[in-house]
C-alpha cells in the first residue's frame, strides 16, 4: 500500500492421524483420532512521522479440534525519534489449545476410571503486555531492556471429583524484566549477555478445588543468565559457546511442595561450512 504500509497475510492447515498405544496404569482415549488444525493471520504495519513511528497490528484466527475457533490479536507501537534509541510498547492475546493429554487421559487402563480426562477443558489464555527500549553503546554494542506483565486465565487444574477430571480452575500473573547486551568485540568475535528476572503467582478460582492448590502451573525459574560467544576462526569455521545458569524452580508432586535445584550448563559447537 505504498512506501509506508505493508500487509502480510497467510494461512495454514494441518491434518493429523493419531494412534496412542496403551501404557501400564493409564490410557489416552480415544486411542485413534483423526483431527485437524487450521488458521489464517493478518499483520498490518504503517510508518508515521517519516517512519519514526511504526504501528503494527496483527490478528490470528485458529480452529482446532477440541475448542473450535481461537482468536489472537496483537498491537505494537515502536518509535525512534532520535535515530539511536528505538522504544516500543505491545499488547497481545494468545492461547494454548488443549492437547490429547489434557482431554483424553484416563486411569487406570480399564473402567471404572479414577481419572476421566478433561471433557470440558478449554484453551489456556495469556494476555501479555511489554515496554522495551534499545540503545546503542558506541559503534559496536547495543543494550536492550524490557519489562513485561503476563496475565493468565483458565490454567489447568486437577479437580478431585469422582472420577477426577482436568479443568480450567487456575489463574495467574507474572511480571519481570529482561536485559540483553550485544557487543561486536572484534570483527571475528561477537558476544551476547542476557539476563531475566521474573516473579509469578497462581491462584485457585472460587469454583475450583484444584488438588495441586494452583501450584501445578507455576514451575518457572525466577531468573536466568546466559553468556554467548561466537568466534569466526576462519572463513568456513565458527566456534560457538554458551554458558547458562537457570535458577531453581518450585515443584508440586503428590501433595508435597518442593524445589527443583538450580543448574549451570556449558554448550560448545564447532561448525565447518564445506
PDB file of C-alpha atoms in Angstrom:
ATOM      1  CA  UNK A   1       0.000   0.000   0.000  1.00  0.00           C
ATOM      2  CA  UNK A   2       2.674   2.498  -0.943  1.00  0.00           C
ATOM      3  CA  UNK A   3       6.005   3.188   0.678  1.00  0.00           C
ATOM      4  CA  UNK A   4       4.888   3.451   4.300  1.00  0.00           C
ATOM      5  CA  UNK A   5       2.491   0.494   4.643  1.00  0.00           C
ATOM      6  CA  UNK A   6       2.849  -3.258   4.471  1.00  0.00           C
ATOM      7  CA  UNK A   7       0.333  -6.083   4.753  1.00  0.00           C
ATOM      8  CA  UNK A   8       1.346  -9.676   5.404  1.00  0.00           C
ATOM      9  CA  UNK A   9      -1.276 -12.409   5.369  1.00  0.00           C
ATOM     10  CA  UNK A  10      -1.375 -16.153   5.170  1.00  0.00           C
ATOM     11  CA  UNK A  11      -2.887 -19.379   6.374  1.00  0.00           C
ATOM     12  CA  UNK A  12      -2.114 -22.888   7.411  1.00  0.00           C
ATOM     13  CA  UNK A  13      -3.779 -26.266   7.557  1.00  0.00           C
ATOM     14  CA  UNK A  14      -2.551 -29.436   9.234  1.00  0.00           C
ATOM     15  CA  UNK A  15      -4.209 -32.863   9.151  1.00  0.00           C
ATOM     16  CA  UNK A  16      -3.193 -35.400  11.790  1.00  0.00           C
ATOM     17  CA  UNK A  17      -3.788 -39.099  12.345  1.00  0.00           C
ATOM     18  CA  UNK A  18      -3.006 -40.132  15.909  1.00  0.00           C
ATOM     19  CA  UNK A  19      -2.666 -43.602  17.433  1.00  0.00           C
ATOM     20  CA  UNK A  20      -1.659 -43.961  21.091  1.00  0.00           C
ATOM     21  CA  UNK A  21      -0.703 -47.373  22.449  1.00  0.00           C
ATOM     22  CA  UNK A  22      -1.965 -48.268  25.919  1.00  0.00           C
ATOM     23  CA  UNK A  23       0.552 -47.789  28.716  1.00  0.00           C
ATOM     24  CA  UNK A  24       0.697 -49.501  32.107  1.00  0.00           C
ATOM     25  CA  UNK A  25      -1.513 -47.555  34.509  1.00  0.00           C
ATOM     26  CA  UNK A  26      -3.303 -45.228  32.087  1.00  0.00           C
ATOM     27  CA  UNK A  27      -4.713 -44.829  28.571  1.00  0.00           C
ATOM     28  CA  UNK A  28      -5.331 -41.973  26.128  1.00  0.00           C
ATOM     29  CA  UNK A  29      -8.877 -42.159  24.734  1.00  0.00           C
ATOM     30  CA  UNK A  30      -9.912 -42.415  22.014  1.00  0.00           C
ATOM     31  CA  UNK A  31      -6.812 -44.424  21.130  1.00  0.00           C
ATOM     32  CA  UNK A  32      -7.200 -43.469  17.468  1.00  0.00           C
ATOM     33  CA  UNK A  33      -8.170 -39.965  16.409  1.00  0.00           C
ATOM     34  CA  UNK A  34      -8.132 -38.090  13.114  1.00  0.00           C
ATOM     35  CA  UNK A  35      -8.171 -34.319  13.676  1.00  0.00           C
ATOM     36  CA  UNK A  36      -7.004 -31.112  12.043  1.00  0.00           C
ATOM     37  CA  UNK A  37      -5.733 -27.614  12.799  1.00  0.00           C
ATOM     38  CA  UNK A  38      -6.208 -24.598  10.555  1.00  0.00           C
ATOM     39  CA  UNK A  39      -5.828 -20.861  10.724  1.00  0.00           C
ATOM     40  CA  UNK A  40      -5.458 -17.524   8.991  1.00  0.00           C
ATOM     41  CA  UNK A  41      -3.445 -14.469  10.006  1.00  0.00           C
ATOM     42  CA  UNK A  42      -3.014 -10.829   9.025  1.00  0.00           C
ATOM     43  CA  UNK A  43      -0.407  -8.260  10.029  1.00  0.00           C
ATOM     44  CA  UNK A  44      -0.560  -4.611   9.005  1.00  0.00           C
ATOM     45  CA  UNK A  45       2.345  -2.217   9.524  1.00  0.00           C
ATOM     46  CA  UNK A  46       2.286   1.516   8.845  1.00  0.00           C
ATOM     47  CA  UNK A  47       5.005   4.143   9.244  1.00  0.00           C
ATOM     48  CA  UNK A  48       4.222   7.628  10.527  1.00  0.00           C
ATOM     49  CA  UNK A  49       6.279  10.794  11.017  1.00  0.00           C
ATOM     50  CA  UNK A  50       8.728   9.853   8.254  1.00  0.00           C
ATOM     51  CA  UNK A  51       8.739   6.271   9.567  1.00  0.00           C
ATOM     52  CA  UNK A  52       9.997   7.357  13.001  1.00  0.00           C
ATOM     53  CA  UNK A  53       6.808   5.805  14.428  1.00  0.00           C
ATOM     54  CA  UNK A  54       5.562   2.399  13.321  1.00  0.00           C
ATOM     55  CA  UNK A  55       2.240   0.817  14.253  1.00  0.00           C
ATOM     56  CA  UNK A  56       1.964  -2.955  13.820  1.00  0.00           C
ATOM     57  CA  UNK A  57      -1.393  -4.649  14.283  1.00  0.00           C
ATOM     58  CA  UNK A  58      -1.965  -8.356  13.910  1.00  0.00           C
ATOM     59  CA  UNK A  59      -4.723 -10.923  14.163  1.00  0.00           C
ATOM     60  CA  UNK A  60      -4.739 -14.698  14.037  1.00  0.00           C
ATOM     61  CA  UNK A  61      -7.821 -16.937  13.974  1.00  0.00           C
ATOM     62  CA  UNK A  62      -7.160 -20.614  14.513  1.00  0.00           C
ATOM     63  CA  UNK A  63      -9.554 -23.550  14.524  1.00  0.00           C
ATOM     64  CA  UNK A  64      -8.708 -26.694  16.460  1.00  0.00           C
ATOM     65  CA  UNK A  65     -10.451 -29.999  17.067  1.00  0.00           C
ATOM     66  CA  UNK A  66     -11.028 -29.535  20.803  1.00  0.00           C
ATOM     67  CA  UNK A  67     -12.314 -25.964  21.343  1.00  0.00           C
ATOM     68  CA  UNK A  68     -13.173 -24.652  17.876  1.00  0.00           C
ATOM     69  CA  UNK A  69     -12.117 -21.112  16.969  1.00  0.00           C
ATOM     70  CA  UNK A  70      -9.480 -19.231  18.966  1.00  0.00           C
ATOM     71  CA  UNK A  71      -8.762 -15.519  18.389  1.00  0.00           C
ATOM     72  CA  UNK A  72      -5.339 -13.989  18.974  1.00  0.00           C
ATOM     73  CA  UNK A  73      -4.939 -10.226  18.313  1.00  0.00           C
ATOM     74  CA  UNK A  74      -1.840  -8.116  18.902  1.00  0.00           C
ATOM     75  CA  UNK A  75      -0.826  -4.453  18.734  1.00  0.00           C
ATOM     76  CA  UNK A  76       2.676  -2.958  18.841  1.00  0.00           C
ATOM     77  CA  UNK A  77       3.815   0.651  18.565  1.00  0.00           C
ATOM     78  CA  UNK A  78       7.524   1.371  18.049  1.00  0.00           C
ATOM     79  CA  UNK A  79       9.187   4.753  17.747  1.00  0.00           C
ATOM     80  CA  UNK A  80      12.696   6.083  17.215  1.00  0.00           C
ATOM     81  CA  UNK A  81      12.609   9.856  17.318  1.00  0.00           C
ATOM     82  CA  UNK A  82      16.378  10.287  17.785  1.00  0.00           C
ATOM     83  CA  UNK A  83      17.636   7.625  15.391  1.00  0.00           C
ATOM     84  CA  UNK A  84      19.632   5.960  18.190  1.00  0.00           C
ATOM     85  CA  UNK A  85      17.219   4.609  20.817  1.00  0.00           C
ATOM     86  CA  UNK A  86      14.123   2.827  19.488  1.00  0.00           C
ATOM     87  CA  UNK A  87      11.412   2.017  22.035  1.00  0.00           C
ATOM     88  CA  UNK A  88       8.199   0.008  21.862  1.00  0.00           C
ATOM     89  CA  UNK A  89       5.029  -0.953  23.702  1.00  0.00           C
ATOM     90  CA  UNK A  90       2.952  -4.033  22.878  1.00  0.00           C
ATOM     91  CA  UNK A  91      -0.137  -5.933  23.921  1.00  0.00           C
ATOM     92  CA  UNK A  92      -1.230  -9.361  22.732  1.00  0.00           C
ATOM     93  CA  UNK A  93      -3.578 -12.220  23.491  1.00  0.00           C
ATOM     94  CA  UNK A  94      -2.501 -15.809  22.966  1.00  0.00           C
ATOM     95  CA  UNK A  95      -3.931 -19.230  23.754  1.00  0.00           C
ATOM     96  CA  UNK A  96      -2.645 -22.728  24.387  1.00  0.00           C
ATOM     97  CA  UNK A  97      -5.099 -25.109  22.808  1.00  0.00           C
ATOM     98  CA  UNK A  98      -5.798 -28.435  24.542  1.00  0.00           C
ATOM     99  CA  UNK A  99      -3.722 -31.499  23.805  1.00  0.00           C
ATOM    100  CA  UNK A 100      -4.654 -35.159  23.777  1.00  0.00           C
ATOM    101  CA  UNK A 101      -3.236 -35.404  27.290  1.00  0.00           C
ATOM    102  CA  UNK A 102      -5.486 -32.613  28.591  1.00  0.00           C
ATOM    103  CA  UNK A 103      -8.685 -34.074  27.210  1.00  0.00           C
ATOM    104  CA  UNK A 104      -8.121 -37.822  26.958  1.00  0.00           C
ATOM    105  CA  UNK A 105      -6.067 -39.012  29.955  1.00  0.00           C
ATOM    106  CA  UNK A 106      -7.815 -41.921  31.705  1.00  0.00           C
ATOM    107  CA  UNK A 107      -6.539 -44.074  34.573  1.00  0.00           C
ATOM    108  CA  UNK A 108      -6.350 -46.978  35.177  1.00  0.00           C
ATOM    109  CA  UNK A 109      -6.353 -48.824  31.869  1.00  0.00           C
ATOM    110  CA  UNK A 110      -9.849 -50.256  32.303  1.00  0.00           C
ATOM    111  CA  UNK A 111     -13.044 -48.829  33.826  1.00  0.00           C
ATOM    112  CA  UNK A 112     -14.062 -47.890  36.433  1.00  0.00           C
ATOM    113  CA  UNK A 113     -11.765 -44.897  35.901  1.00  0.00           C
ATOM    114  CA  UNK A 114     -10.246 -42.919  38.767  1.00  0.00           C
ATOM    115  CA  UNK A 115      -9.184 -40.163  36.309  1.00  0.00           C
ATOM    116  CA  UNK A 116     -11.540 -39.423  33.420  1.00  0.00           C
ATOM    117  CA  UNK A 117      -9.783 -36.889  31.181  1.00  0.00           C
ATOM    118  CA  UNK A 118     -10.862 -33.294  30.677  1.00  0.00           C
ATOM    119  CA  UNK A 119     -14.099 -33.439  28.672  1.00  0.00           C
ATOM    120  CA  UNK A 120     -14.780 -29.704  29.160  1.00  0.00           C
ATOM    121  CA  UNK A 121     -11.179 -28.465  29.085  1.00  0.00           C
ATOM    122  CA  UNK A 122     -10.846 -25.078  27.367  1.00  0.00           C
ATOM    123  CA  UNK A 123      -7.802 -23.283  25.954  1.00  0.00           C
ATOM    124  CA  UNK A 124      -5.474 -21.604  28.421  1.00  0.00           C
ATOM    125  CA  UNK A 125      -5.311 -17.836  27.859  1.00  0.00           C
ATOM    126  CA  UNK A 126      -2.458 -15.326  28.081  1.00  0.00           C
ATOM    127  CA  UNK A 127      -2.714 -11.535  27.891  1.00  0.00           C
ATOM    128  CA  UNK A 128       0.803 -10.115  27.532  1.00  0.00           C
ATOM    129  CA  UNK A 129       1.986  -6.503  27.878  1.00  0.00           C
ATOM    130  CA  UNK A 130       5.509  -5.216  27.270  1.00  0.00           C
ATOM    131  CA  UNK A 131       7.542  -1.995  27.227  1.00  0.00           C
ATOM    132  CA  UNK A 132      11.052  -2.025  25.787  1.00  0.00           C
ATOM    133  CA  UNK A 133      13.990   0.168  24.830  1.00  0.00           C
ATOM    134  CA  UNK A 134      17.082  -0.483  22.747  1.00  0.00           C
ATOM    135  CA  UNK A 135      20.060   1.851  22.734  1.00  0.00           C
ATOM    136  CA  UNK A 136      23.457   1.877  21.052  1.00  0.00           C
ATOM    137  CA  UNK A 137      26.599   1.916  23.182  1.00  0.00           C
ATOM    138  CA  UNK A 138      29.145   3.266  20.754  1.00  0.00           C
ATOM    139  CA  UNK A 139      29.625   1.800  17.281  1.00  0.00           C
ATOM    140  CA  UNK A 140      29.823  -1.894  18.152  1.00  0.00           C
ATOM    141  CA  UNK A 141      27.448  -2.525  21.064  1.00  0.00           C
ATOM    142  CA  UNK A 142      23.786  -2.219  21.906  1.00  0.00           C
ATOM    143  CA  UNK A 143      21.711  -2.691  25.057  1.00  0.00           C
ATOM    144  CA  UNK A 144      18.102  -3.922  25.037  1.00  0.00           C
ATOM    145  CA  UNK A 145      15.848  -3.772  28.097  1.00  0.00           C
ATOM    146  CA  UNK A 146      12.201  -4.713  28.501  1.00  0.00           C
ATOM    147  CA  UNK A 147       9.659  -5.071  31.297  1.00  0.00           C
ATOM    148  CA  UNK A 148       6.606  -7.290  30.937  1.00  0.00           C
ATOM    149  CA  UNK A 149       3.353  -8.268  32.613  1.00  0.00           C
ATOM    150  CA  UNK A 150       1.565 -11.534  31.811  1.00  0.00           C
ATOM    151  CA  UNK A 151      -1.984 -12.297  32.928  1.00  0.00           C
ATOM    152  CA  UNK A 152      -3.058 -15.943  32.664  1.00  0.00           C
ATOM    153  CA  UNK A 153      -6.562 -17.373  32.812  1.00  0.00           C
ATOM    154  CA  UNK A 154      -8.123 -20.826  32.551  1.00  0.00           C
ATOM    155  CA  UNK A 155      -4.910 -22.608  33.511  1.00  0.00           C
ATOM    156  CA  UNK A 156      -5.039 -26.367  34.020  1.00  0.00           C
ATOM    157  CA  UNK A 157      -6.367 -27.694  37.307  1.00  0.00           C
ATOM    158  CA  UNK A 158      -6.999 -31.196  38.661  1.00  0.00           C
ATOM    159  CA  UNK A 159     -10.475 -31.365  40.164  1.00  0.00           C
ATOM    160  CA  UNK A 160     -10.833 -34.007  42.928  1.00  0.00           C
ATOM    161  CA  UNK A 161     -14.308 -35.135  41.939  1.00  0.00           C
ATOM    162  CA  UNK A 162     -15.113 -38.777  41.336  1.00  0.00           C
ATOM    163  CA  UNK A 163     -13.774 -39.543  38.890  1.00  0.00           C
ATOM    164  CA  UNK A 164     -11.018 -36.904  38.904  1.00  0.00           C
ATOM    165  CA  UNK A 165     -11.102 -34.593  35.841  1.00  0.00           C
ATOM    166  CA  UNK A 166      -8.855 -31.933  34.317  1.00  0.00           C
ATOM    167  CA  UNK A 167     -10.402 -28.445  34.193  1.00  0.00           C
ATOM    168  CA  UNK A 168      -9.522 -24.737  33.949  1.00  0.00           C
ATOM    169  CA  UNK A 169      -9.649 -23.747  37.608  1.00  0.00           C
ATOM    170  CA  UNK A 170      -6.420 -21.734  37.996  1.00  0.00           C
ATOM    171  CA  UNK A 171      -5.421 -18.191  37.075  1.00  0.00           C
ATOM    172  CA  UNK A 172      -2.087 -16.451  37.444  1.00  0.00           C
ATOM    173  CA  UNK A 173       0.176 -13.481  36.844  1.00  0.00           C
ATOM    174  CA  UNK A 174       3.866 -12.986  36.183  1.00  0.00           C
ATOM    175  CA  UNK A 175       5.958  -9.863  35.746  1.00  0.00           C
ATOM    176  CA  UNK A 176       9.608  -9.172  35.273  1.00  0.00           C
ATOM    177  CA  UNK A 177      12.406  -7.667  33.233  1.00  0.00           C
ATOM    178  CA  UNK A 178      14.832  -8.759  30.513  1.00  0.00           C
ATOM    179  CA  UNK A 179      18.235  -7.305  29.672  1.00  0.00           C
ATOM    180  CA  UNK A 180      20.457  -8.099  26.662  1.00  0.00           C
ATOM    181  CA  UNK A 181      23.883  -6.736  25.737  1.00  0.00           C
ATOM    182  CA  UNK A 182      25.185  -7.359  22.198  1.00  0.00           C
ATOM    183  CA  UNK A 183      28.828  -6.469  21.525  1.00  0.00           C
ATOM    184  CA  UNK A 184      30.961  -6.959  18.414  1.00  0.00           C
ATOM    185  CA  UNK A 185      34.245  -7.127  20.305  1.00  0.00           C
ATOM    186  CA  UNK A 186      36.236  -7.778  17.125  1.00  0.00           C
ATOM    187  CA  UNK A 187      35.336  -8.421  13.524  1.00  0.00           C
ATOM    188  CA  UNK A 188      35.665 -12.144  14.299  1.00  0.00           C
ATOM    189  CA  UNK A 189      34.201 -12.149  17.844  1.00  0.00           C
ATOM    190  CA  UNK A 190      30.592 -11.445  18.828  1.00  0.00           C
ATOM    191  CA  UNK A 191      29.374 -11.542  22.435  1.00  0.00           C
ATOM    192  CA  UNK A 192      25.860 -11.567  23.900  1.00  0.00           C
ATOM    193  CA  UNK A 193      24.954 -11.378  27.573  1.00  0.00           C
ATOM    194  CA  UNK A 194      21.353 -11.944  28.635  1.00  0.00           C
ATOM    195  CA  UNK A 195      19.506 -11.857  31.942  1.00  0.00           C
ATOM    196  CA  UNK A 196      15.904 -12.065  33.043  1.00  0.00           C
ATOM    197  CA  UNK A 197      14.149 -11.904  36.376  1.00  0.00           C
ATOM    198  CA  UNK A 198      10.501 -12.753  36.915  1.00  0.00           C
ATOM    199  CA  UNK A 199       8.004 -13.077  39.732  1.00  0.00           C
ATOM    200  CA  UNK A 200       4.926 -15.247  39.366  1.00  0.00           C
ATOM    201  CA  UNK A 201       1.873 -16.281  41.322  1.00  0.00           C
ATOM    202  CA  UNK A 202      -1.037 -18.621  40.662  1.00  0.00           C
ATOM    203  CA  UNK A 203      -4.350 -18.765  42.492  1.00  0.00           C
ATOM    204  CA  UNK A 204      -7.250 -21.191  42.510  1.00  0.00           C
ATOM    205  CA  UNK A 205     -10.567 -19.832  41.270  1.00  0.00           C
ATOM    206  CA  UNK A 206     -13.506 -19.803  43.649  1.00  0.00           C
ATOM    207  CA  UNK A 207     -15.329 -22.540  41.746  1.00  0.00           C
ATOM    208  CA  UNK A 208     -12.290 -24.864  41.709  1.00  0.00           C
ATOM    209  CA  UNK A 209     -10.877 -27.327  44.258  1.00  0.00           C
ATOM    210  CA  UNK A 210      -7.599 -27.883  42.446  1.00  0.00           C
ATOM    211  CA  UNK A 211      -5.774 -30.824  44.013  1.00  0.00           C
ATOM    212  CA  UNK A 212      -2.432 -29.123  43.233  1.00  0.00           C
ATOM    213  CA  UNK A 213      -3.510 -25.910  45.037  1.00  0.00           C
ATOM    214  CA  UNK A 214      -2.654 -23.857  41.944  1.00  0.00           C
ATOM    215  CA  UNK A 215       0.997 -24.880  42.026  1.00  0.00           C
ATOM    216  CA  UNK A 216       0.899 -27.309  39.110  1.00  0.00           C
ATOM    217  CA  UNK A 217       1.231 -24.455  36.613  1.00  0.00           C
ATOM    218  CA  UNK A 218       3.838 -22.377  38.470  1.00  0.00           C
ATOM    219  CA  UNK A 219       7.033 -24.248  37.631  1.00  0.00           C
ATOM    220  CA  UNK A 220       9.126 -21.466  36.117  1.00  0.00           C
ATOM    221  CA  UNK A 221      12.603 -20.276  37.178  1.00  0.00           C
ATOM    222  CA  UNK A 222      12.801 -16.884  38.876  1.00  0.00           C
ATOM    223  CA  UNK A 223      15.958 -15.896  36.981  1.00  0.00           C
ATOM    224  CA  UNK A 224      18.274 -16.960  34.178  1.00  0.00           C
ATOM    225  CA  UNK A 225      21.657 -15.710  32.932  1.00  0.00           C
ATOM    226  CA  UNK A 226      23.362 -16.532  29.649  1.00  0.00           C
ATOM    227  CA  UNK A 227      26.687 -15.629  28.086  1.00  0.00           C
ATOM    228  CA  UNK A 228      27.181 -16.484  24.400  1.00  0.00           C
ATOM    229  CA  UNK A 229      30.284 -16.095  22.274  1.00  0.00           C
ATOM    230  CA  UNK A 230      30.648 -16.593  18.535  1.00  0.00           C
ATOM    231  CA  UNK A 231      34.184 -16.810  17.121  1.00  0.00           C
ATOM    232  CA  UNK A 232      34.845 -16.886  13.367  1.00  0.00           C
ATOM    233  CA  UNK A 233      38.100 -18.835  13.405  1.00  0.00           C
ATOM    234  CA  UNK A 234      38.403 -18.950   9.613  1.00  0.00           C
ATOM    235  CA  UNK A 235      36.260 -18.151   6.598  1.00  0.00           C
ATOM    236  CA  UNK A 236      34.473 -21.500   6.913  1.00  0.00           C
ATOM    237  CA  UNK A 237      34.978 -22.365  10.613  1.00  0.00           C
ATOM    238  CA  UNK A 238      32.941 -20.964  13.529  1.00  0.00           C
ATOM    239  CA  UNK A 239      33.175 -21.752  17.258  1.00  0.00           C
ATOM    240  CA  UNK A 240      30.089 -21.037  19.370  1.00  0.00           C
ATOM    241  CA  UNK A 241      29.938 -21.206  23.181  1.00  0.00           C
ATOM    242  CA  UNK A 242      27.014 -20.759  25.543  1.00  0.00           C
ATOM    243  CA  UNK A 243      27.204 -20.622  29.336  1.00  0.00           C
ATOM    244  CA  UNK A 244      23.780 -20.654  31.003  1.00  0.00           C
ATOM    245  CA  UNK A 245      22.620 -20.564  34.614  1.00  0.00           C
ATOM    246  CA  UNK A 246      18.975 -21.308  35.463  1.00  0.00           C
ATOM    247  CA  UNK A 247      17.551 -20.627  38.914  1.00  0.00           C
ATOM    248  CA  UNK A 248      15.651 -23.164  40.980  1.00  0.00           C
ATOM    249  CA  UNK A 249      12.037 -23.939  40.174  1.00  0.00           C
ATOM    250  CA  UNK A 250       9.073 -24.565  42.507  1.00  0.00           C
ATOM    251  CA  UNK A 251       7.538 -28.027  42.203  1.00  0.00           C
ATOM    252  CA  UNK A 252       4.474 -29.828  43.464  1.00  0.00           C
ATOM    253  CA  UNK A 253       4.044 -33.580  43.356  1.00  0.00           C
ATOM    254  CA  UNK A 254       1.878 -35.998  45.318  1.00  0.00           C
ATOM    255  CA  UNK A 255       0.689 -33.256  47.646  1.00  0.00           C
ATOM    256  CA  UNK A 256       4.194 -32.077  48.585  1.00  0.00           C
ATOM    257  CA  UNK A 257       5.737 -28.708  47.674  1.00  0.00           C
ATOM    258  CA  UNK A 258       9.448 -28.574  46.890  1.00  0.00           C
ATOM    259  CA  UNK A 259      12.118 -27.089  44.637  1.00  0.00           C
ATOM    260  CA  UNK A 260      13.932 -28.335  41.553  1.00  0.00           C
ATOM    261  CA  UNK A 261      17.560 -27.239  42.104  1.00  0.00           C
ATOM    262  CA  UNK A 262      19.276 -24.567  40.033  1.00  0.00           C
ATOM    263  CA  UNK A 263      21.811 -25.688  37.425  1.00  0.00           C
ATOM    264  CA  UNK A 264      24.546 -24.359  35.162  1.00  0.00           C
ATOM    265  CA  UNK A 265      25.431 -25.728  31.738  1.00  0.00           C
ATOM    266  CA  UNK A 266      28.084 -25.064  29.100  1.00  0.00           C
ATOM    267  CA  UNK A 267      27.497 -25.835  25.403  1.00  0.00           C
ATOM    268  CA  UNK A 268      30.201 -25.801  22.732  1.00  0.00           C
ATOM    269  CA  UNK A 269      29.633 -26.005  18.978  1.00  0.00           C
ATOM    270  CA  UNK A 270      32.283 -26.113  16.256  1.00  0.00           C
ATOM    271  CA  UNK A 271      30.926 -25.726  12.717  1.00  0.00           C
ATOM    272  CA  UNK A 272      32.630 -26.103   9.364  1.00  0.00           C
ATOM    273  CA  UNK A 273      30.918 -24.957   6.158  1.00  0.00           C
ATOM    274  CA  UNK A 274      32.120 -27.236   3.382  1.00  0.00           C
TER     275      UNK A 274
END
